[in-house]
Amino acid sequence: MAEEGKTVAESATEMVQIVLPNDTNMLGNLLGGTLMHWIDMVGAIVANRHSRKPIVTASMEGLDFHVPVKLGFLVILKARMNYGGKSSMEVGVEVYSENGLTGERVHTSSAILTYVAIDFNGKPVPVPKLILSNEEERKRHEEALERKQRRLHRLSEKRT
Ligand SMILES: CC(C)(COP(=O)(O)OP(=O)(O)OC[C@H]1O[C@@H](n2cnc3c(N)ncnc32)[C@H](O)[C@@H]1OP(=O)(O)O)[C@@H](O)C(=O)NCCC(=O)NCCS
């Protein structure tokens, strides 16, 4: 039985990483694959905190890299629930780079991921209802719902 409900704030997570030489390409910029891994990790933490269940990544979409992140910079990943379905959870992740010497912060990437809570047999299980506390959360929820419809349509077309 799923719990009564949880607010967006209850699972919102901020993760900070530092770009080390092993994380960069020949130009000294953060590797896209490393950033994707961090995005998936912070998103998974949000979904786990919301559901308190084992979760899997079902999709990653809307991933944009606006500007490169340099060696030695801090990477701040802010993730929160956009939408909670029966067993699925859409999480939005915003990525910022921070110059450790000046404190200047730049928005570098955004991503949208869907996680599904499962039991130990890999079967989807219910998650708590998402409690929306303000207008911004209601707007993000509405947009996520539209994306879910488009995703379901795309998936059904793939299956036919
Ligand atoms: C995700 C997974 C558990 C869904 O299982 P399923 O039997 O297809 O489940 P259902 O069709 O009943 O859908 C369950 C929920 O997942 C959502 N879902 C299923 N596939 C999805 C996808 N590709 N993208 C986004 N959401 C998806 C459905 O919309 C549904 O949401 P709801 O319960 O909130 O309405 C299953 O496809 C899976 O295990 N995939 C592999 C996950 C994995 O290994 N990830 C690691 C990365 S490679």
PDB file of N, CA and C and ligand atoms in Angstrom, residues 56-59 85-88 114 116 118 122 124 148 151-152 155 159, ligand 1:
ATOM      1  N   VAL A  56      14.209   1.813 -10.942  1.00  0.00           N
ATOM      2  CA  VAL A  56      15.043   1.704 -12.145  1.00  0.00           C
ATOM      3  C   VAL A  56      14.813   2.942 -13.006  1.00  0.00           C
ATOM      4  N   THR A  57      15.820   3.274 -13.800  1.00  0.00           N
ATOM      5  CA  THR A  57      15.670   4.369 -14.765  1.00  0.00           C
ATOM      6  C   THR A  57      14.915   3.817 -15.963  1.00  0.00           C
ATOM      7  N   ALA A  58      13.782   4.438 -16.301  1.00  0.00           N
ATOM      8  CA  ALA A  58      13.014   3.983 -17.468  1.00  0.00           C
ATOM      9  C   ALA A  58      13.353   4.829 -18.687  1.00  0.00           C
ATOM     10  N   SER A  59      13.606   6.128 -18.472  1.00  0.00           N
ATOM     11  CA  SER A  59      13.986   6.963 -19.616  1.00  0.00           C
ATOM     12  C   SER A  59      14.715   8.214 -19.165  1.00  0.00           C
ATOM     13  N   GLY A  85       3.307   9.203 -10.823  1.00  0.00           N
ATOM     14  CA  GLY A  85       2.197   8.426 -11.388  1.00  0.00           C
ATOM     15  C   GLY A  85       1.837   7.293 -10.462  1.00  0.00           C
ATOM     16  N   LYS A  86       1.367   6.180 -11.054  1.00  0.00           N
ATOM     17  CA  LYS A  86       1.025   5.018 -10.234  1.00  0.00           C
ATOM     18  C   LYS A  86       2.323   4.396  -9.691  1.00  0.00           C
ATOM     19  N   SER A  87       3.237   4.096 -10.641  1.00  0.00           N
ATOM     20  CA  SER A  87       4.531   3.538 -10.216  1.00  0.00           C
ATOM     21  C   SER A  87       5.710   4.339 -10.763  1.00  0.00           C
ATOM     22  N   SER A  88       5.419   5.292 -11.664  1.00  0.00           N
ATOM     23  CA  SER A  88       6.520   6.045 -12.277  1.00  0.00           C
ATOM     24  C   SER A  88       6.656   7.425 -11.635  1.00  0.00           C
ATOM     25  N   THR A 114      12.678   9.572 -16.097  1.00  0.00           N
ATOM     26  CA  THR A 114      11.566   8.850 -15.477  1.00  0.00           C
ATOM     27  C   THR A 114      12.113   7.585 -14.813  1.00  0.00           C
ATOM     28  N   VAL A 116      10.976   4.128 -12.332  1.00  0.00           N
ATOM     29  CA  VAL A 116       9.823   3.302 -11.956  1.00  0.00           C
ATOM     30  C   VAL A 116      10.203   2.521 -10.692  1.00  0.00           C
ATOM     31  N   ILE A 118       9.998  -0.553  -8.298  1.00  0.00           N
ATOM     32  CA  ILE A 118       9.740  -1.982  -8.557  1.00  0.00           C
ATOM     33  C   ILE A 118       9.899  -2.797  -7.272  1.00  0.00           C
ATOM     34  N   GLY A 122      11.129  -7.206  -9.948  1.00  0.00           N
ATOM     35  CA  GLY A 122      11.185  -6.282 -11.087  1.00  0.00           C
ATOM     36  C   GLY A 122       9.820  -5.807 -11.542  1.00  0.00           C
ATOM     37  N   PRO A 124       6.514  -3.377 -11.389  1.00  0.00           N
ATOM     38  CA  PRO A 124       6.195  -2.038 -10.891  1.00  0.00           C
ATOM     39  C   PRO A 124       5.277  -2.059  -9.668  1.00  0.00           C
ATOM     40  N   LYS A 148       4.242  12.763 -20.418  1.00  0.00           N
ATOM     41  CA  LYS A 148       3.938  11.343 -20.210  1.00  0.00           C
ATOM     42  C   LYS A 148       3.015  10.830 -21.316  1.00  0.00           C
ATOM     43  N   ARG A 151       5.051  10.334 -24.341  1.00  0.00           N
ATOM     44  CA  ARG A 151       5.950   9.186 -24.139  1.00  0.00           C
ATOM     45  C   ARG A 151       5.182   7.880 -24.343  1.00  0.00           C
ATOM     46  N   LEU A 152       3.981   7.821 -23.762  1.00  0.00           N
ATOM     47  CA  LEU A 152       3.171   6.596 -23.888  1.00  0.00           C
ATOM     48  C   LEU A 152       2.806   6.355 -25.350  1.00  0.00           C
ATOM     49  N   LEU A 155       5.901   5.091 -27.087  1.00  0.00           N
ATOM     50  CA  LEU A 155       6.177   3.700 -26.715  1.00  0.00           C
ATOM     51  C   LEU A 155       5.210   2.743 -27.396  1.00  0.00           C
ATOM     52  N   ARG A 159       5.944  -0.371 -30.114  1.00  0.00           N
ATOM     53  CA  ARG A 159       5.549  -1.763 -29.864  1.00  0.00           C
ATOM     54  C   ARG A 159       4.724  -2.349 -30.998  1.00  0.00           C
TER      55      ARG A 159
HETATM   56  C1  LIG B   1      10.676   0.350 -16.443  1.00  0.00           C
HETATM   57  C2  LIG B   1      10.017  -1.027 -16.331  1.00  0.00           C
HETATM   58  C3  LIG B   1      10.085  -1.509 -14.875  1.00  0.00           C
HETATM   59  C4  LIG B   1       8.540  -0.871 -16.742  1.00  0.00           C
HETATM   60  O1  LIG B   1       7.969  -2.134 -16.690  1.00  0.00           O
HETATM   61  P1  LIG B   1       6.619  -2.482 -17.514  1.00  0.00           P
HETATM   62  O2  LIG B   1       6.247  -3.861 -17.201  1.00  0.00           O
HETATM   63  O3  LIG B   1       6.780  -2.030 -18.911  1.00  0.00           O
HETATM   64  O4  LIG B   1       5.626  -1.576 -16.742  1.00  0.00           O
HETATM   65  P2  LIG B   1       4.262  -0.911 -17.204  1.00  0.00           P
HETATM   66  O5  LIG B   1       4.029  -0.912 -18.667  1.00  0.00           O
HETATM   67  O6  LIG B   1       3.217  -1.515 -16.313  1.00  0.00           O
HETATM   68  O7  LIG B   1       4.515   0.600 -16.761  1.00  0.00           O
HETATM   69  C5  LIG B   1       4.758   0.927 -15.429  1.00  0.00           C
HETATM   70  C6  LIG B   1       5.018   2.408 -15.355  1.00  0.00           C
HETATM   71  O8  LIG B   1       6.260   2.698 -16.009  1.00  0.00           O
HETATM   72  C7  LIG B   1       6.070   3.706 -16.984  1.00  0.00           C
HETATM   73  N1  LIG B   1       6.989   3.402 -18.082  1.00  0.00           N
HETATM   74  C8  LIG B   1       7.158   2.211 -18.689  1.00  0.00           C
HETATM   75  N2  LIG B   1       8.125   2.320 -19.644  1.00  0.00           N
HETATM   76  C9  LIG B   1       8.555   3.621 -19.614  1.00  0.00           C
HETATM   77  C10 LIG B   1       9.525   4.358 -20.345  1.00  0.00           C
HETATM   78  N3  LIG B   1      10.284   3.793 -21.307  1.00  0.00           N
HETATM   79  N4  LIG B   1       9.683   5.661 -20.077  1.00  0.00           N
HETATM   80  C11 LIG B   1       8.966   6.259 -19.107  1.00  0.00           C
HETATM   81  N5  LIG B   1       8.035   5.610 -18.357  1.00  0.00           N
HETATM   82  C12 LIG B   1       7.831   4.307 -18.617  1.00  0.00           C
HETATM   83  C13 LIG B   1       4.604   3.595 -17.388  1.00  0.00           C
HETATM   84  O9  LIG B   1       4.133   4.801 -17.943  1.00  0.00           O
HETATM   85  C14 LIG B   1       3.951   3.251 -16.062  1.00  0.00           C
HETATM   86  O10 LIG B   1       3.796   4.441 -15.310  1.00  0.00           O
HETATM   87  P3  LIG B   1       2.606   4.580 -14.183  1.00  0.00           P
HETATM   88  O11 LIG B   1       2.623   3.327 -13.359  1.00  0.00           O
HETATM   89  O12 LIG B   1       3.002   5.754 -13.356  1.00  0.00           O
HETATM   90  O13 LIG B   1       1.345   4.789 -14.934  1.00  0.00           O
HETATM   91  C15 LIG B   1      10.710  -2.067 -17.278  1.00  0.00           C
HETATM   92  O14 LIG B   1      10.531  -1.666 -18.617  1.00  0.00           O
HETATM   93  C16 LIG B   1      12.187  -2.233 -16.976  1.00  0.00           C
HETATM   94  O15 LIG B   1      12.569  -2.906 -16.049  1.00  0.00           O
HETATM   95  N6  LIG B   1      13.064  -1.608 -17.807  1.00  0.00           N
HETATM   96  C17 LIG B   1      14.495  -1.713 -17.634  1.00  0.00           C
HETATM   97  C18 LIG B   1      14.974  -0.675 -16.610  1.00  0.00           C
HETATM   98  C19 LIG B   1      16.464  -0.686 -16.465  1.00  0.00           C
HETATM   99  O16 LIG B   1      17.090  -1.712 -16.441  1.00  0.00           O
HETATM  100  N7  LIG B   1      17.053   0.497 -16.341  1.00  0.00           N
HETATM  101  C20 LIG B   1      18.453   0.620 -16.218  1.00  0.00           C
HETATM  102  C21 LIG B   1      18.968   1.378 -17.309  1.00  0.00           C
HETATM  103  S1  LIG B   1      19.560   0.725 -18.716  1.00  0.00           S
END
